[in-house]
C-alpha cells in the first residue's frame, strides 16, 4: 500500500490531496518527515500536522446540499472551508468539488477506495446539473443551436469536451449531464458560446439526488443507496 492510499483510506483526504500534503512536508512516518520517495511498509506511525492517523474501521457516506459561498477545500485556515460549516460525526472528505459560487449535491466519505473510483476519469460516472445562463451581449434565449453545440463538445484550452446530454428547460435554464470533470467546466463551456452562468446547481451524482434535502443540510446514505452505488462503480 502506498502512503497516499493509506491517508485516503484513513479518511484524511483524497490521494491527490495526500500527495500535496507529503510534498509540503506535513506528513511524518515514525516522527520523521516523509517525502514523495519515502518507502512505506504500512506498520509505521503516521501523523499529519502532528495528529496520529489510523485506518478507519467503519466507512461513512454522507450527502450534503452545499450552499453558495462554501469552499470544498478542507483547510482549517480558510473561514469558507466546508469543515467549518458541516458538523459531522467523523472526519470525512468531499468526493470531487463544487465551485464556491455554485451549489448542490455533494458526497462525503472516508472510503478512499470508493472515492478513488468515483473520481477516476476512466470510469465516466454521470453527474447532473441545472443551470441558469444568460447571453453576454446579444438578446438571445437558449436555443437548439446552443444545445447542439454543448452536446457535441466545446473547445476549452485546445481540448474538445466530451459529448454530454443537454435538456432545455426554459429560455434561460437547462439541464446537463456530464461524465467529465474539468475545472469549472460548465461555466467555461457557456462562456465559450457567449453565455454567462447565473446559477449552477448539482442535482444528481449517479442515482443519488437532492430530493427533499434542504440547502445546508446533510444526511447519511441508506444501506440500499450504498449497496447500489458500490454495485454500479465496482461492477
Short mmCIF file of C-alpha atoms in Angstrom, two decimals:
data_model
loop_
_atom_site.label_atom_id
_atom_site.label_comp_id
_atom_site.label_asym_id
_atom_site.label_seq_id
_atom_site.Cartn_x
_atom_site.Cartn_y
_atom_site.Cartn_z
CA UNK A 1 0.00 0.00 0.00
CA UNK A 2 1.26 3.47 -0.87
CA UNK A 3 1.31 6.22 1.74
CA UNK A 4 -1.15 8.27 -0.32
CA UNK A 5 -3.53 5.30 -0.37
CA UNK A 6 -3.17 4.87 3.40
CA UNK A 7 -4.07 8.52 4.02
CA UNK A 8 -7.02 8.24 1.66
CA UNK A 9 -8.38 5.07 3.27
CA UNK A 10 -7.93 6.64 6.71
CA UNK A 11 -10.28 9.43 5.67
CA UNK A 12 -7.71 12.22 5.72
CA UNK A 13 -8.15 13.33 2.13
CA UNK A 14 -8.11 12.10 -1.46
CA UNK A 15 -4.96 10.51 -2.90
CA UNK A 16 -4.22 13.64 -4.91
CA UNK A 17 -4.51 15.83 -1.84
CA UNK A 18 -2.38 13.34 0.11
CA UNK A 19 0.40 13.77 -2.44
CA UNK A 20 0.28 17.52 -1.80
CA UNK A 21 0.43 17.02 1.98
CA UNK A 22 3.53 14.85 1.59
CA UNK A 23 5.18 17.32 -0.80
CA UNK A 24 4.50 20.13 1.70
CA UNK A 25 6.28 18.18 4.46
CA UNK A 26 3.17 17.81 6.61
CA UNK A 27 3.27 14.01 6.87
CA UNK A 28 5.57 12.14 9.25
CA UNK A 29 6.48 8.46 9.43
CA UNK A 30 7.82 7.38 12.82
CA UNK A 31 8.35 11.07 13.66
CA UNK A 32 10.40 11.69 10.51
CA UNK A 33 9.12 13.90 7.68
CA UNK A 34 8.04 11.82 4.70
CA UNK A 35 8.87 12.73 1.12
CA UNK A 36 7.27 11.55 -2.14
CA UNK A 37 10.05 8.94 -2.34
CA UNK A 38 9.93 7.65 1.25
CA UNK A 39 9.23 3.88 1.34
CA UNK A 40 6.07 2.90 3.22
CA UNK A 41 5.59 -0.57 4.70
CA UNK A 42 2.25 0.06 6.39
CA UNK A 43 3.28 -0.59 10.00
CA UNK A 44 4.78 2.85 10.67
CA UNK A 45 3.32 5.50 12.95
CA UNK A 46 1.72 8.04 10.58
CA UNK A 47 0.94 11.62 11.57
CA UNK A 48 -0.39 14.61 9.62
CA UNK A 49 0.28 18.04 11.09
CA UNK A 50 1.21 16.27 14.32
CA UNK A 51 -2.06 14.28 14.54
CA UNK A 52 -1.90 10.47 14.55
CA UNK A 53 -3.64 8.85 11.59
CA UNK A 54 -5.17 5.38 11.88
CA UNK A 55 -7.04 3.36 9.31
CA UNK A 56 -10.76 3.71 9.80
CA UNK A 57 -12.68 0.57 10.69
CA UNK A 58 -16.05 1.97 9.63
CA UNK A 59 -16.80 3.79 6.40
CA UNK A 60 -19.34 6.59 6.45
CA UNK A 61 -21.16 8.12 3.49
CA UNK A 62 -22.89 11.49 3.66
CA UNK A 63 -24.92 13.56 1.20
CA UNK A 64 -24.70 17.33 1.61
CA UNK A 65 -26.61 20.14 -0.11
CA UNK A 66 -23.87 22.76 -0.35
CA UNK A 67 -24.91 26.43 -0.43
CA UNK A 68 -23.14 29.12 -2.45
CA UNK A 69 -20.18 30.64 -0.60
CA UNK A 70 -18.77 27.46 0.94
CA UNK A 71 -15.46 26.17 -0.41
CA UNK A 72 -14.87 22.43 -0.82
CA UNK A 73 -11.30 22.63 0.45
CA UNK A 74 -10.54 21.18 3.89
CA UNK A 75 -8.19 23.93 5.06
CA UNK A 76 -8.60 24.97 8.68
CA UNK A 77 -7.20 28.45 7.92
CA UNK A 78 -9.98 29.21 5.41
CA UNK A 79 -13.18 30.53 7.08
CA UNK A 80 -15.16 29.49 3.99
CA UNK A 81 -13.90 25.90 4.15
CA UNK A 82 -16.52 23.17 4.28
CA UNK A 83 -15.03 21.87 7.54
CA UNK A 84 -16.26 24.99 9.37
CA UNK A 85 -19.81 24.70 8.06
CA UNK A 86 -20.50 20.98 8.28
CA UNK A 87 -20.55 19.22 11.65
CA UNK A 88 -20.07 15.50 11.01
CA UNK A 89 -19.61 12.55 13.38
CA UNK A 90 -16.21 11.75 11.88
CA UNK A 91 -13.67 13.33 9.58
CA UNK A 92 -14.84 12.88 6.00
CA UNK A 93 -13.60 14.39 2.77
CA UNK A 94 -15.50 15.54 -0.34
CA UNK A 95 -15.65 13.29 -3.39
CA UNK A 96 -14.84 15.91 -6.02
CA UNK A 97 -15.66 19.59 -5.87
CA UNK A 98 -18.39 22.13 -6.47
CA UNK A 99 -17.23 25.68 -7.13
CA UNK A 100 -17.54 28.12 -4.26
CA UNK A 101 -20.06 30.15 -6.29
CA UNK A 102 -22.11 27.05 -7.17
CA UNK A 103 -24.40 24.90 -5.04
CA UNK A 104 -25.93 21.48 -4.79
CA UNK A 105 -25.30 17.81 -4.08
CA UNK A 106 -22.01 16.60 -2.63
CA UNK A 107 -20.92 13.17 -1.44
CA UNK A 108 -18.50 12.99 1.50
CA UNK A 109 -16.88 9.83 2.81
CA UNK A 110 -13.82 8.28 4.45
CA UNK A 111 -13.92 5.38 1.98
CA UNK A 112 -10.77 6.03 -0.04
CA UNK A 113 -11.36 3.17 -2.49
CA UNK A 114 -14.84 4.40 -3.41
CA UNK A 115 -13.61 7.98 -3.67
CA UNK A 116 -10.77 6.98 -5.99
CA UNK A 117 -13.12 5.03 -8.27
CA UNK A 118 -15.67 7.87 -8.45
CA UNK A 119 -13.02 10.48 -9.27
CA UNK A 120 -11.12 8.41 -11.82
CA UNK A 121 -11.87 9.83 -15.30
CA UNK A 122 -11.67 6.40 -16.94
CA UNK A 123 -14.99 5.30 -15.39
CA UNK A 124 -17.04 8.34 -16.54
CA UNK A 125 -19.62 8.39 -13.76
CA UNK A 126 -22.51 10.79 -14.54
CA UNK A 127 -23.34 13.96 -12.61
CA UNK A 128 -26.36 16.11 -13.42
CA UNK A 129 -26.75 19.87 -13.05
CA UNK A 130 -29.43 22.51 -13.55
CA UNK A 131 -28.08 25.78 -14.90
CA UNK A 132 -29.38 29.29 -15.46
CA UNK A 133 -27.43 31.12 -18.17
CA UNK A 134 -27.84 34.42 -19.97
CA UNK A 135 -26.19 35.89 -23.08
CA UNK A 136 -23.20 38.21 -22.73
CA UNK A 137 -24.22 40.73 -25.36
CA UNK A 138 -26.94 39.62 -27.75
CA UNK A 139 -30.56 39.35 -26.68
CA UNK A 140 -30.73 35.63 -27.36
CA UNK A 141 -32.50 32.94 -25.39
CA UNK A 142 -31.09 29.44 -25.05
CA UNK A 143 -31.94 27.62 -28.27
CA UNK A 144 -31.49 24.30 -30.09
CA UNK A 145 -28.19 25.52 -31.57
CA UNK A 146 -26.80 26.12 -28.06
CA UNK A 147 -27.99 22.65 -27.02
CA UNK A 148 -26.37 21.05 -30.08
CA UNK A 149 -23.00 22.73 -29.54
CA UNK A 150 -22.93 21.88 -25.83
CA UNK A 151 -23.77 18.24 -26.53
CA UNK A 152 -21.20 17.85 -29.30
CA UNK A 153 -18.43 19.39 -27.21
CA UNK A 154 -16.81 22.78 -26.76
CA UNK A 155 -13.10 23.52 -27.17
CA UNK A 156 -11.55 24.58 -23.85
CA UNK A 157 -7.82 25.31 -23.78
CA UNK A 158 -7.39 23.40 -27.03
CA UNK A 159 -9.29 20.34 -25.77
CA UNK A 160 -12.73 19.30 -27.00
CA UNK A 161 -15.01 18.42 -24.11
CA UNK A 162 -16.64 15.01 -24.16
CA UNK A 163 -20.17 14.62 -25.54
CA UNK A 164 -22.90 15.23 -22.95
CA UNK A 165 -26.68 15.36 -22.64
CA UNK A 166 -28.48 18.72 -22.51
CA UNK A 167 -32.19 19.40 -21.98
CA UNK A 168 -33.53 22.93 -22.44
CA UNK A 169 -35.93 23.80 -19.61
CA UNK A 170 -36.79 27.43 -20.44
CA UNK A 171 -35.42 30.47 -22.25
CA UNK A 172 -32.55 30.73 -19.74
CA UNK A 173 -32.38 27.36 -17.94
CA UNK A 174 -31.11 23.96 -18.98
CA UNK A 175 -30.21 20.58 -17.53
CA UNK A 176 -26.84 18.98 -18.33
CA UNK A 177 -25.41 15.54 -17.55
CA UNK A 178 -21.61 15.27 -17.58
CA UNK A 179 -19.29 12.31 -17.27
CA UNK A 180 -16.26 14.60 -17.40
CA UNK A 181 -15.00 16.81 -14.58
CA UNK A 182 -12.85 19.65 -15.89
CA UNK A 183 -12.32 22.69 -13.68
CA UNK A 184 -15.38 24.99 -13.85
CA UNK A 185 -16.35 23.10 -17.00
CA UNK A 186 -19.98 24.18 -17.37
CA UNK A 187 -19.21 27.85 -16.78
CA UNK A 188 -16.37 27.77 -19.30
CA UNK A 189 -18.45 25.93 -21.91
CA UNK A 190 -21.22 28.50 -21.60
CA UNK A 191 -18.74 31.38 -21.77
CA UNK A 192 -17.23 29.95 -24.96
CA UNK A 193 -20.70 30.04 -26.54
CA UNK A 194 -21.42 33.61 -25.44
CA UNK A 195 -23.37 33.00 -22.22
CA UNK A 196 -22.60 33.55 -18.55
CA UNK A 197 -23.88 31.31 -15.77
CA UNK A 198 -26.15 32.98 -13.24
CA UNK A 199 -26.91 29.90 -11.15
CA UNK A 200 -25.44 26.39 -11.16
CA UNK A 201 -26.80 23.56 -9.04
CA UNK A 202 -25.71 19.93 -9.00
CA UNK A 203 -28.80 17.77 -8.57
CA UNK A 204 -27.55 14.20 -9.06
CA UNK A 205 -24.45 12.04 -8.55
CA UNK A 206 -25.03 8.68 -10.20
CA UNK A 207 -28.51 7.71 -8.92
CA UNK A 208 -28.24 9.89 -5.79
CA UNK A 209 -30.33 13.07 -5.86
CA UNK A 210 -31.13 16.11 -3.74
CA UNK A 211 -34.79 15.13 -3.30
CA UNK A 212 -36.02 16.87 -0.13
CA UNK A 213 -32.56 17.62 1.29
CA UNK A 214 -32.67 21.31 2.23
CA UNK A 215 -29.81 23.66 1.38
CA UNK A 216 -27.12 23.48 4.06
CA UNK A 217 -28.41 20.14 5.39
CA UNK A 218 -26.82 16.68 5.24
CA UNK A 219 -27.87 13.07 5.75
CA UNK A 220 -26.31 9.62 5.86
CA UNK A 221 -26.76 7.37 2.84
CA UNK A 222 -29.07 4.45 3.42
CA UNK A 223 -27.74 0.91 3.26
CA UNK A 224 -29.57 0.33 -0.02
CA UNK A 225 -28.04 3.50 -1.53
CA UNK A 226 -24.54 2.43 -0.51
CA UNK A 227 -25.03 -1.06 -1.94
CA UNK A 228 -26.43 0.34 -5.20
CA UNK A 229 -23.50 2.73 -5.69
CA UNK A 230 -20.91 0.06 -4.98
CA UNK A 231 -22.64 -2.35 -7.33
CA UNK A 232 -22.55 0.28 -10.06
CA UNK A 233 -18.98 1.55 -9.71
CA UNK A 234 -17.26 -1.73 -8.88
CA UNK A 235 -19.04 -3.90 -11.45
#
